[in-house]
Short mmCIF file of C-alpha atoms in Angstrom, two decimals:
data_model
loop_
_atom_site.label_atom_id
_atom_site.label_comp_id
_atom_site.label_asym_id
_atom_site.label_seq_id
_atom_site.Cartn_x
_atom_site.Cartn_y
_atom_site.Cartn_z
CA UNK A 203 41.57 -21.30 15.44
CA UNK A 204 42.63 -24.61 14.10
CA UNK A 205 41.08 -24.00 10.23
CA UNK A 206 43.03 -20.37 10.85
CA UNK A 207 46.28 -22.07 10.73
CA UNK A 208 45.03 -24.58 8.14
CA UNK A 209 44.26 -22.13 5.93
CA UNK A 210 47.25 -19.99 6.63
CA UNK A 211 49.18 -23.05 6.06
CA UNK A 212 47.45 -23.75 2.68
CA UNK A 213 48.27 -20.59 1.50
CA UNK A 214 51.40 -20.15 2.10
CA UNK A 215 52.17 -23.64 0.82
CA UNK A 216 50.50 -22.31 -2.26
CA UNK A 217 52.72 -19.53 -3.18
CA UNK A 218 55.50 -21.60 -2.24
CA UNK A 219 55.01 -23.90 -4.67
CA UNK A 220 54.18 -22.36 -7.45
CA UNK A 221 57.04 -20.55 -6.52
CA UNK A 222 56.44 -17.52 -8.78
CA UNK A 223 54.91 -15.36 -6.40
CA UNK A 224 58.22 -14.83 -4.36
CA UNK A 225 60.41 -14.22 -7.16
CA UNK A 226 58.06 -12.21 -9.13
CA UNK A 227 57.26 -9.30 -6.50
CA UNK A 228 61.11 -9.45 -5.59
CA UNK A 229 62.32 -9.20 -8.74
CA UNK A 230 60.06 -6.39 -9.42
CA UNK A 231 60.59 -4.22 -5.97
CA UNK A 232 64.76 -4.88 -6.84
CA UNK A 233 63.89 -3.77 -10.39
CA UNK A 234 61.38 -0.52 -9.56
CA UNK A 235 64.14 0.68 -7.34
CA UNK A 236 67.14 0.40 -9.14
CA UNK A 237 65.24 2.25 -11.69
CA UNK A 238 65.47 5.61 -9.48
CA UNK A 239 69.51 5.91 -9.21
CA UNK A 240 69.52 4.87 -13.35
CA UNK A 241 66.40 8.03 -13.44
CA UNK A 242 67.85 10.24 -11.32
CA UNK A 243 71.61 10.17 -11.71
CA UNK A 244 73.97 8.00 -9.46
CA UNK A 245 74.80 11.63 -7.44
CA UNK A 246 75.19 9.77 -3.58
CA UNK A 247 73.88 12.68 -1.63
CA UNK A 248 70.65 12.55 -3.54
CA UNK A 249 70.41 9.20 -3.76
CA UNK A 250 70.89 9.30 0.50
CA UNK A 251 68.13 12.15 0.66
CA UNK A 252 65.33 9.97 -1.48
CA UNK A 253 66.19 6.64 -0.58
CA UNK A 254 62.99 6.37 2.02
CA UNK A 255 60.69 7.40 -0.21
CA UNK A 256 62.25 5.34 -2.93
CA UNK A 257 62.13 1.79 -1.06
CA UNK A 258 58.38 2.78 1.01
CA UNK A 259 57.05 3.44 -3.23
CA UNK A 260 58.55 0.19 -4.05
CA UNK A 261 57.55 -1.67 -1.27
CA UNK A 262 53.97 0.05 -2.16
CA UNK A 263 53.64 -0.61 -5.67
CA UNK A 264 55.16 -4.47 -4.97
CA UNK A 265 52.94 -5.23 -2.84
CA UNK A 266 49.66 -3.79 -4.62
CA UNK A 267 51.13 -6.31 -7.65
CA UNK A 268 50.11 -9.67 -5.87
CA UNK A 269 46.78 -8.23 -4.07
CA UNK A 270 43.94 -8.72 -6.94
CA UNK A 271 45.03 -12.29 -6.81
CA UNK A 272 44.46 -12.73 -3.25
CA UNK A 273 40.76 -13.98 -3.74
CA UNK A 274 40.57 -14.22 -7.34
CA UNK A 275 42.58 -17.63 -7.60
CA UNK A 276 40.13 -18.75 -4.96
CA UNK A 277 36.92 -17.48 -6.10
CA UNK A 278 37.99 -18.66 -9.98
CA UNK A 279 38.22 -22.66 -8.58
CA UNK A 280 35.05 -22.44 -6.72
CA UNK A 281 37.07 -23.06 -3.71
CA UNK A 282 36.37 -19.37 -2.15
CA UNK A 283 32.45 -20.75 -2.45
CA UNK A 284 33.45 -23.56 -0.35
CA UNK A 285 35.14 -21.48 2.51
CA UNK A 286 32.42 -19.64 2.78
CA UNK A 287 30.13 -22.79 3.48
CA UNK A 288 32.41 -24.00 5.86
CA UNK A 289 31.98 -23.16 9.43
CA UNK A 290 34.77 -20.62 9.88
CA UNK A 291 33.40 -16.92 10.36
CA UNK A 292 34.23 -15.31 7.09
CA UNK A 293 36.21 -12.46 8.75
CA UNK A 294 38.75 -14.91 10.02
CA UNK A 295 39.07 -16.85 6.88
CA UNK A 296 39.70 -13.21 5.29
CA UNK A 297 42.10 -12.56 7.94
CA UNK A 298 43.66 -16.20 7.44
CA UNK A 299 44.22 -14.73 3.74
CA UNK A 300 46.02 -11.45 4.67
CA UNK A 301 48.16 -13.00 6.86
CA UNK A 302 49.58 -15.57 3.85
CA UNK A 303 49.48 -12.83 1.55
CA UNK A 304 51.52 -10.70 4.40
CA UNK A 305 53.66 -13.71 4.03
CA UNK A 306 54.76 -14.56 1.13
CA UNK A 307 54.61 -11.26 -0.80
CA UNK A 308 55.29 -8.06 1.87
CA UNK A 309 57.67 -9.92 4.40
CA UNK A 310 60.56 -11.39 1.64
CA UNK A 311 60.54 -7.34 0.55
CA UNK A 312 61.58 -6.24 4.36
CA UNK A 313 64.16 -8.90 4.29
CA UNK A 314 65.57 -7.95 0.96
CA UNK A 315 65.10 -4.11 2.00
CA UNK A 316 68.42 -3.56 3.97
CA UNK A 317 70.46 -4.45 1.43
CA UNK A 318 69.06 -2.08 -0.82
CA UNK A 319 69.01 0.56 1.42
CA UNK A 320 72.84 0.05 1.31
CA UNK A 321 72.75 0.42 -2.55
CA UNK A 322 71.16 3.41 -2.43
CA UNK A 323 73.45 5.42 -0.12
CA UNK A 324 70.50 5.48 3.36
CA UNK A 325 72.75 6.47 6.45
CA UNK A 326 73.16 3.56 8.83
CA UNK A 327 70.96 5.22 11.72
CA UNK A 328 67.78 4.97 9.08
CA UNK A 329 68.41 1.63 7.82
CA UNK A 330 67.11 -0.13 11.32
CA UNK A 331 63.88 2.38 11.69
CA UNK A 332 63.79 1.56 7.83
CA UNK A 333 62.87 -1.83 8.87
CA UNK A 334 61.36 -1.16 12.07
CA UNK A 335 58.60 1.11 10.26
CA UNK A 336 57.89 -1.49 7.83
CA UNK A 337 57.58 -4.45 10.35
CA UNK A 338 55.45 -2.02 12.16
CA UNK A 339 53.31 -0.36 9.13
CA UNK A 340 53.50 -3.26 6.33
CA UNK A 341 50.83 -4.77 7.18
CA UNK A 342 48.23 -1.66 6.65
CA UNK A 343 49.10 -2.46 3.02
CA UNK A 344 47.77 -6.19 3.19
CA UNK A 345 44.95 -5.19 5.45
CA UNK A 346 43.65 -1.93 3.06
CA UNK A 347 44.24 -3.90 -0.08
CA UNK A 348 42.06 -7.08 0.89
CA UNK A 349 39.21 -4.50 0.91
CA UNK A 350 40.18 -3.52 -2.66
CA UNK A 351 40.69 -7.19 -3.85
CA UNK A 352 37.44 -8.47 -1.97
CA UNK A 353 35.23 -5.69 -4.23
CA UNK A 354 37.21 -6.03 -7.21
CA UNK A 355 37.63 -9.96 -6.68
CA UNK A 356 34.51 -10.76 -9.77
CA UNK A 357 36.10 -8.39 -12.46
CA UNK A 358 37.65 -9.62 -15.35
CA UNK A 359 40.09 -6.86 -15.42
CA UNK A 360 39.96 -5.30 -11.77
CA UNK A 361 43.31 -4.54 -11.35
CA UNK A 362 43.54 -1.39 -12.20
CA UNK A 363 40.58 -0.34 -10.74
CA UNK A 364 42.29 -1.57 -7.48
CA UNK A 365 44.94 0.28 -7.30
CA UNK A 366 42.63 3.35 -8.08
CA UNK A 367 40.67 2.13 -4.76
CA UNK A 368 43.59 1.31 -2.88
CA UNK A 369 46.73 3.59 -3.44
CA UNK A 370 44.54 7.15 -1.71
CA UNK A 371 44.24 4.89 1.32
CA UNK A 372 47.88 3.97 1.20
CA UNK A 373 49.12 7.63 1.55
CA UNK A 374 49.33 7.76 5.48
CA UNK A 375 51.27 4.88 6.07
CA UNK A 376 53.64 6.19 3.20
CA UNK A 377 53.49 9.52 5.09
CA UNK A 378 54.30 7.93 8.37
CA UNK A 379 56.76 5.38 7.01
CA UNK A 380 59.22 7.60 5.39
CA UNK A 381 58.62 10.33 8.49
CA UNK A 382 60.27 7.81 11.07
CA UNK A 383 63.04 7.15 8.55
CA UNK A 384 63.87 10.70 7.99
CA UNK A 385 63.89 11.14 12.04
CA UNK A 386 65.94 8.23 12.55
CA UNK A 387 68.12 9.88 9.82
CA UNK A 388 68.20 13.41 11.18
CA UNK A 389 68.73 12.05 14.88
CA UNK A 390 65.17 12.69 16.22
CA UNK A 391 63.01 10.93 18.04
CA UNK A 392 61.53 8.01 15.68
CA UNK A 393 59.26 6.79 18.45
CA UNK A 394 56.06 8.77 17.90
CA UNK A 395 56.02 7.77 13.92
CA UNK A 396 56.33 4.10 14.70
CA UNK A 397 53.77 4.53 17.71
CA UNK A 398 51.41 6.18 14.80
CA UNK A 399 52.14 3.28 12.56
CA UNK A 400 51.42 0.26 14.93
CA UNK A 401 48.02 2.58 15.27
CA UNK A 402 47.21 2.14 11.97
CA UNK A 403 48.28 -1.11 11.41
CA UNK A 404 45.82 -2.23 14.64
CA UNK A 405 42.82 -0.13 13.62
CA UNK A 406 43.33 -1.60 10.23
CA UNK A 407 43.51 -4.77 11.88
CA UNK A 408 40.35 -4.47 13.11
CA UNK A 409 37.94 -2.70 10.78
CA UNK A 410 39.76 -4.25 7.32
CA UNK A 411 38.47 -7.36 8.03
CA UNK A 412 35.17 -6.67 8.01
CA UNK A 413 34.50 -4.79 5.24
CA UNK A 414 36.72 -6.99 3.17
CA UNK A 415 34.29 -9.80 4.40
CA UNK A 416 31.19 -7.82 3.39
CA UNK A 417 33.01 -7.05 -0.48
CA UNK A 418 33.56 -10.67 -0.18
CA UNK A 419 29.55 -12.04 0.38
CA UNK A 420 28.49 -9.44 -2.50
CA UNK A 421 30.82 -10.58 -5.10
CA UNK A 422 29.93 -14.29 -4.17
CA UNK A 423 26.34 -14.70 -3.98
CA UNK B 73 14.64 8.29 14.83
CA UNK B 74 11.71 10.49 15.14
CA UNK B 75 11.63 11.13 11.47
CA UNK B 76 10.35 8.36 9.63
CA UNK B 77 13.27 7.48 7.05
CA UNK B 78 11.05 5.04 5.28
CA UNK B 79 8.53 7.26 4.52
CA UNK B 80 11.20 9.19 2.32
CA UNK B 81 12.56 6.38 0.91
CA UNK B 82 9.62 5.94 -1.35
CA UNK B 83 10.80 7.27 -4.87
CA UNK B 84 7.68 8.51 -5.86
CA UNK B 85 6.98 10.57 -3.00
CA UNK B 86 10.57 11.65 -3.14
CA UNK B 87 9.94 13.44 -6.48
CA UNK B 88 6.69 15.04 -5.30
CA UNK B 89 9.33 16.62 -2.46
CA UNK B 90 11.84 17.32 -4.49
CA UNK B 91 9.65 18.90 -7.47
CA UNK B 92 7.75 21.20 -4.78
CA UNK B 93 11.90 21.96 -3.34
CA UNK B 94 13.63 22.63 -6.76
CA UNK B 95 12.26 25.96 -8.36
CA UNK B 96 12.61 27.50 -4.81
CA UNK B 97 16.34 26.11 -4.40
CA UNK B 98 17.28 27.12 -8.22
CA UNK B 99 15.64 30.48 -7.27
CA UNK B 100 17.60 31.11 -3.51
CA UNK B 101 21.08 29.85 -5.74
CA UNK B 102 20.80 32.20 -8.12
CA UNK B 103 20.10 35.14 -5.43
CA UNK B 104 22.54 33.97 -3.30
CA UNK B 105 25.08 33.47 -5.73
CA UNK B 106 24.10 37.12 -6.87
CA UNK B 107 24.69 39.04 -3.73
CA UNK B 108 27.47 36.98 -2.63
CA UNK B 109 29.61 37.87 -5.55
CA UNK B 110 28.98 41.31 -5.27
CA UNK B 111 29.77 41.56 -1.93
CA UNK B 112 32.46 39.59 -2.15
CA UNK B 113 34.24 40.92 -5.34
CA UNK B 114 33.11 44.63 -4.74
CA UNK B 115 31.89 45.52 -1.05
CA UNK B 116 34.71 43.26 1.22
CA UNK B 117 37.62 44.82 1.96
CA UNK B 118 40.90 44.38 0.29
CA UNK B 119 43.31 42.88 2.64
CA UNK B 120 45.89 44.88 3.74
CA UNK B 121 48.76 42.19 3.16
CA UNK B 122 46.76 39.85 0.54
CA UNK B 123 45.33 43.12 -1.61
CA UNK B 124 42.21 41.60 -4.03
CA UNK B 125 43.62 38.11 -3.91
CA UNK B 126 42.13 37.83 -0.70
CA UNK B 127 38.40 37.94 -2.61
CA UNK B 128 39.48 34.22 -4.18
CA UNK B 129 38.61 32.87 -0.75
CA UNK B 130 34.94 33.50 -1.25
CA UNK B 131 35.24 31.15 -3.95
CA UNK B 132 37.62 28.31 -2.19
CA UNK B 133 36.79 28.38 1.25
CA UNK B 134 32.63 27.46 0.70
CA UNK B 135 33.98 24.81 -2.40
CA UNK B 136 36.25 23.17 0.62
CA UNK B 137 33.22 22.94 3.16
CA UNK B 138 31.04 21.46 0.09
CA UNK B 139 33.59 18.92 -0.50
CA UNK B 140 33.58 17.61 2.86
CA UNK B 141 30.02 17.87 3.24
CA UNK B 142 29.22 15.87 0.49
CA UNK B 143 31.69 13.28 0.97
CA UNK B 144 29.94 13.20 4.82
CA UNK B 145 26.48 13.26 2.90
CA UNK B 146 27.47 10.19 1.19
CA UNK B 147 28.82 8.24 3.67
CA UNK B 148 25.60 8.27 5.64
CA UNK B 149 23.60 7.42 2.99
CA UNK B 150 25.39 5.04 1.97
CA UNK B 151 25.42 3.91 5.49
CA UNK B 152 21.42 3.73 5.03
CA UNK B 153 21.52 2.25 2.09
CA UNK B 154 23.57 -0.47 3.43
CA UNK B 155 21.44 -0.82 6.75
CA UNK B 156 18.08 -0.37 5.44
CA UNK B 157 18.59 -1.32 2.08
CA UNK B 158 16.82 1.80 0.49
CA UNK B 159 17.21 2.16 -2.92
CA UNK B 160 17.03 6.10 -2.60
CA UNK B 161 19.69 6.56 -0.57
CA UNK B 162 22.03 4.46 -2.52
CA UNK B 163 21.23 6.73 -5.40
CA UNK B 164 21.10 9.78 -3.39
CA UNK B 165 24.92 9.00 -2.71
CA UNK B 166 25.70 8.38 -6.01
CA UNK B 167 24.06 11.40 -7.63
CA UNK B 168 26.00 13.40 -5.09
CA UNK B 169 29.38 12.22 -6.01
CA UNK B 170 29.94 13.98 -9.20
CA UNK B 171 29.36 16.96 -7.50
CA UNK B 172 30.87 16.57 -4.32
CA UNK B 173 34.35 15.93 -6.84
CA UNK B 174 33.62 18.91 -8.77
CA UNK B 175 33.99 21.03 -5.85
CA UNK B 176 36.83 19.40 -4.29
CA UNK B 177 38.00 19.78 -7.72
CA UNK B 178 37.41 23.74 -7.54
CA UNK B 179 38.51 24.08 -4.14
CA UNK B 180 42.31 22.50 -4.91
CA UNK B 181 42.22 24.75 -8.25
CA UNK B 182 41.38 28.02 -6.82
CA UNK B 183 43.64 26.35 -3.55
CA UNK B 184 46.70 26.40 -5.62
CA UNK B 185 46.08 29.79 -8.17
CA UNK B 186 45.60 31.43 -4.50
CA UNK B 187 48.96 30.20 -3.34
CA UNK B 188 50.82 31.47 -6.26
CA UNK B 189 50.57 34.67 -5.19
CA UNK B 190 50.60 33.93 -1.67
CA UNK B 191 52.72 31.41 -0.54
CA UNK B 192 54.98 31.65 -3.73
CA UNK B 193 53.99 28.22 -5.44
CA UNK B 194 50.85 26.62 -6.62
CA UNK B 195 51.57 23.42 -4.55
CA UNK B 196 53.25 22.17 -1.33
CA UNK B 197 52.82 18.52 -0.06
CA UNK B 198 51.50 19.60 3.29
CA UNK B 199 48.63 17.72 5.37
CA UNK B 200 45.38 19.94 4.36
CA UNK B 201 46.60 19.88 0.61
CA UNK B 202 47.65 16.11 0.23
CA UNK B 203 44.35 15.21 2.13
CA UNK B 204 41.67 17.04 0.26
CA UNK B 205 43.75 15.39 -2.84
CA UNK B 206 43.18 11.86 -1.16
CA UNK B 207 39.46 13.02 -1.04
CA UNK B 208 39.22 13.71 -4.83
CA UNK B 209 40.68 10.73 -5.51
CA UNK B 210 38.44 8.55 -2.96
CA UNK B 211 35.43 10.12 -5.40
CA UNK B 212 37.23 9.07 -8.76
CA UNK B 213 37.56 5.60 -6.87
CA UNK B 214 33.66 5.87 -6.17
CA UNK B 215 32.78 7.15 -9.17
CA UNK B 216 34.58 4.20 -11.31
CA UNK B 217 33.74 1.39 -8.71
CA UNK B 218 29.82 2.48 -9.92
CA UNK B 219 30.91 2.10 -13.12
CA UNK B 220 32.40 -1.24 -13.20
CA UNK B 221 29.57 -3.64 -12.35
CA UNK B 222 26.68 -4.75 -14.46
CA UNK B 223 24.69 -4.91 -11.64
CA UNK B 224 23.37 -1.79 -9.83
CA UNK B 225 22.00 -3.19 -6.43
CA UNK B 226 25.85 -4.91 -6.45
CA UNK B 227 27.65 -1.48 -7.82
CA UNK B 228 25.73 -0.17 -4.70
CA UNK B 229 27.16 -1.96 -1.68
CA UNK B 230 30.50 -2.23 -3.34
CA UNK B 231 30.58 1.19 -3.69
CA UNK B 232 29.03 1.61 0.26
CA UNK B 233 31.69 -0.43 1.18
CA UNK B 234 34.41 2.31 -0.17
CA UNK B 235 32.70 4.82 1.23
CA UNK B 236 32.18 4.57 4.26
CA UNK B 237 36.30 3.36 4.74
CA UNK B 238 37.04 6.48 2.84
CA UNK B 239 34.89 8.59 4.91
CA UNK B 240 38.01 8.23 7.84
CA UNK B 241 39.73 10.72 5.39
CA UNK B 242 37.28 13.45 6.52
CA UNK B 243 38.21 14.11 10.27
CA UNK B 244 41.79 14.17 9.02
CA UNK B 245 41.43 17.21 6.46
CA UNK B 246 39.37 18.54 9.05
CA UNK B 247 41.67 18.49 11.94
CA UNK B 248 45.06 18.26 9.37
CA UNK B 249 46.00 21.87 10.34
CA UNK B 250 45.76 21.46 13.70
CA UNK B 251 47.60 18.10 14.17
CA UNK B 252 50.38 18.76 11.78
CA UNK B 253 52.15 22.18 11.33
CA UNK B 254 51.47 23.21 8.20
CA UNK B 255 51.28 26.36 5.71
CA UNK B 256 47.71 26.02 5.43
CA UNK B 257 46.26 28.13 7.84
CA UNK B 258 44.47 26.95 11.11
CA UNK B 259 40.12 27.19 11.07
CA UNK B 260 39.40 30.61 11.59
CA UNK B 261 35.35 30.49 11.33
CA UNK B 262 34.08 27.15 13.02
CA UNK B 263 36.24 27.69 16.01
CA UNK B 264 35.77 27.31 19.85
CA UNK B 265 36.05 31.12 20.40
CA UNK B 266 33.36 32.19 17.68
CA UNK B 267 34.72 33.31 14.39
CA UNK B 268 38.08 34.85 14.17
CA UNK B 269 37.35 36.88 11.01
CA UNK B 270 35.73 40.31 11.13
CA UNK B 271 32.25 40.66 10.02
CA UNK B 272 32.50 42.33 6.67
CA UNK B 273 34.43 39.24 5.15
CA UNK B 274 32.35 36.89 6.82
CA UNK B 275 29.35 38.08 6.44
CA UNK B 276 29.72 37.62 2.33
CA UNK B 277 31.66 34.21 3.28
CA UNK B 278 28.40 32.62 4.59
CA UNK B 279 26.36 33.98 2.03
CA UNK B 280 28.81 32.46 -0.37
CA UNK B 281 28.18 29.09 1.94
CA UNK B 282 24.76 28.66 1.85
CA UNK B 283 24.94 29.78 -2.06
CA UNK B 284 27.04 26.67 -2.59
CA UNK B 285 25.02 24.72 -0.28
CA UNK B 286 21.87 25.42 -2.39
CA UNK B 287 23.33 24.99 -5.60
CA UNK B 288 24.21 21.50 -4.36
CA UNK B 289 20.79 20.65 -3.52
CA UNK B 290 19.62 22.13 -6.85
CA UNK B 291 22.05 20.48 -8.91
CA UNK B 292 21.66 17.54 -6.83
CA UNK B 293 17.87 16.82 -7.18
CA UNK B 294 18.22 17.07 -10.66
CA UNK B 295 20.69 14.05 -10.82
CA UNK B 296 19.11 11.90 -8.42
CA UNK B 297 15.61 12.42 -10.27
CA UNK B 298 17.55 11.25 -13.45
CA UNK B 299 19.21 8.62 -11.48
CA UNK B 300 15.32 7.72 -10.56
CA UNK B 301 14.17 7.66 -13.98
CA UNK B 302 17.09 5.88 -14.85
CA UNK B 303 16.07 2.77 -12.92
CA UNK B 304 12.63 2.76 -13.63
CA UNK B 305 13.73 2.72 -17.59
CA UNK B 306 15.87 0.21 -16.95
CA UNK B 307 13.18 -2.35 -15.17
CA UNK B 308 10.79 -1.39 -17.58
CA UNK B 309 13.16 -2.84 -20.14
CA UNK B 310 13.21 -5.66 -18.72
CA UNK B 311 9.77 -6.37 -18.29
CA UNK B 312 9.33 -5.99 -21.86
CA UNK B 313 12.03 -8.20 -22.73
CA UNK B 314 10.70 -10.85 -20.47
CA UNK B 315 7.27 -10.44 -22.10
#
């Protein structure tokens, strides 16, 4: 558990130094979804009626921006070599890796989300199961795209072929995600979306790691 | 297993199978195929609401049964491939993709000119459509992740890997119209209760099943023997280079 936290702590040190990662994916989810009111016409009642699907795409597409380099940094340095030496079972040390990049890359995104809900007209009743749903489903997106960035982790130019990988698996939690909002919205129950959420996000949690950890041992050795 | 896998999983006995299987598969297609499309197109019924656009069903409901099949198909062979590290079943899967995404491909075409008519537009974002789309994707993903590495005992796992995660999309189409309410209708021939559908549409519907069905085992022994051949060219070029 100790080396967990170690390299958790490593990690997120990491990105906070350099710094970059933060701002980047910020600037970019800000940027992708001011796009839509500039696309789609700054009309308030339609801005209210897409605004959950707007900031779940965002939040999507953010987060699928920092995934290839979860390993890659790693495995480039010969460093990802040496964790796998080490003693730690390679399914926590993958887990250890999800959690930073859970981190420092999805969580600033829920933080800045409410205020951008605001900007784009969401009623207030959606704003909290806005937030709620992706506290609850976020973490799918981590989980789902360390299998994508464990098999694409060797390629020179894997990214795209990442997202190819990744996004089809993305589509429930997107489903989900902007379901609860639109309940909360419409006054219905939000309950059994976020239930359905925290299912996938603890099935992910369980299976993710392991066949991240299996991408991970082909691309090494 | 009683069956003995390995004994299969040599490739050379595997052709000698397959060669004695394929004229008789190419043969039972192209009857099949025959008397399924005239009884579909002229003997069935027209439906009373539907009129002839009911007779596109022969073609999209057996293309929708392939797609899953396949995609099933692969998963467990890639599944053996992975456990057992046979080099057959590996390529079994991967000959089987391409076709497996042509049919899901023809079942969301024919889907969607069949809703025109019916439903009043070509597309609606409901569960049974937006998973089978999931499932043509998750073959593009397969298909390109083969693609992308050098080398082909690699390309395999990797491509196991996304397999067998994707394969959790098949219960969902499966069971998509009866979890979520949608304008896709319910299962109407694999049911509890015995089929739901009177006999002279189904009766051409199965026909039209096991057509598919052995045009997929056709079509598919003649990519996995070129996926055979394929290797063995491959390490015989590299015995002569190391020469």
């Amino acid at each position: 558990m100790g080396s967990f936290f170690s390299l958790l702590k490593r990690d997120i040190q990491l990105a906070v130094r350099q710094g970059s990662a933060f701002t980047m994916t910020l600037s970019f989810f800000v940027i992708a979804v001011t796009l839509f009111p500039l696309g789609v016409g700054p009309e308030l009642s339609i801005l209210a009626r897409i605004s959950p699907g707007v900031l779940w795409v965002g939040a999507l597409l953010a987060c699928l921006l920092t995934l290839d380099r979860m390993f890659q940094a790693d495995f480039e340095d010969g460093s990802l070599d040496q964790l796998m030496l080490g003693s730690m079972p390679l399914e926590i040390m993958v887990l250890a890796k999800i959690s930073a990049h859970w981190l420092t890359s999805v969580f600033p995104l829920i933080l800045i989300t409410p205020i951008l809900a605001l900007s784009l007209n969401m009623p207030g009743e959606g704003i909290g199961a806005m937030i709620l749903a992706l506290l609850l489903g976020s973490p799918v997106l981590s989980l789902i795209g360390a299998i994508g960035a464990a098999l694409t982790v060797g390629m020179r130019r894997g990214g795209v072929l990442l997202s190819l990988l990744v996004l089809p698996l993305y589509i429930p939690v997107l489903i989900f995600g902007v379901a609860a909002v639109e309940a909360a919205i419409a006054v219905l129950p939000v309950g059994p979306h976020l239930l359905l959420l925290s299912g996938l996000s603890l099935g992910a949690l369980v299976l993710c790691p392991l066949a991240a950890a299996a991408g991970l041992r082909l691309a090494v050795d | 297993m009683a069956i003995d896998l390995h004994k299969f999983a040599n490739p050379a006995r595997f052709l000698r199978i397959t060669a004695v299987i394929f004229p008789w598969a190419a043969a039972l297609t192209l009857l099949l195929l025959g008397i399924g499309l005239y009884f579909a197109l002229f003997v069935s019924p027209e439906d009373y609401q539907q009129g002839n656009t009911v007779r596109i069903m022969f073609v999209h409901v057996p293309a929708a049964w392939m797609s899953m099949s396949v995609y099933s198909m692969m998963a467990i062979s890639a599944a053996v491939g992975l456990i057992w590290k046979h080099p057959v079943a590996d390529l079994s899967a991967k000959a089987a993709a391409p076709i497996g995404a042509c049919f899901t491909f023809l079942a969301l075409v024919t889907g969607s000119l069949w809703g025109q008519p019916m439903w009043g537009t070509f597309w609606v974002w409901d569960a049974r459509l937006t998973s089978m789309l999931i499932l043509f994707f998750l073959y593009l993903g397969y298909m390109a992740i083969w693609e992308s590495y050098d080398d082909p005992s690699k390309a395999a796992k990797a491509a196991a890997i996304l397999v067998l995660v994707g394969a959790i999309n098949v219960p969902v189409i499966k069971f998509s119209v009866d979890w979520w309410n949608t304008l896709h209708q319910p299962a109407s021939v694999a049911t509890m209760d015995g089929p739901k559908i009177h006999s002279s549409i189904l009766t051409p519907l199965l026909i039209m099943g096991t057509a598919y069905m052995s045009l997929f085992v056709t079509v598919f022994i003649i990519r996995v023997k070129a996926e055979i051949l394929n290797r063995r060219l491959r390490m015989m070029r590299l015995v002569q280079l190391e020469d």
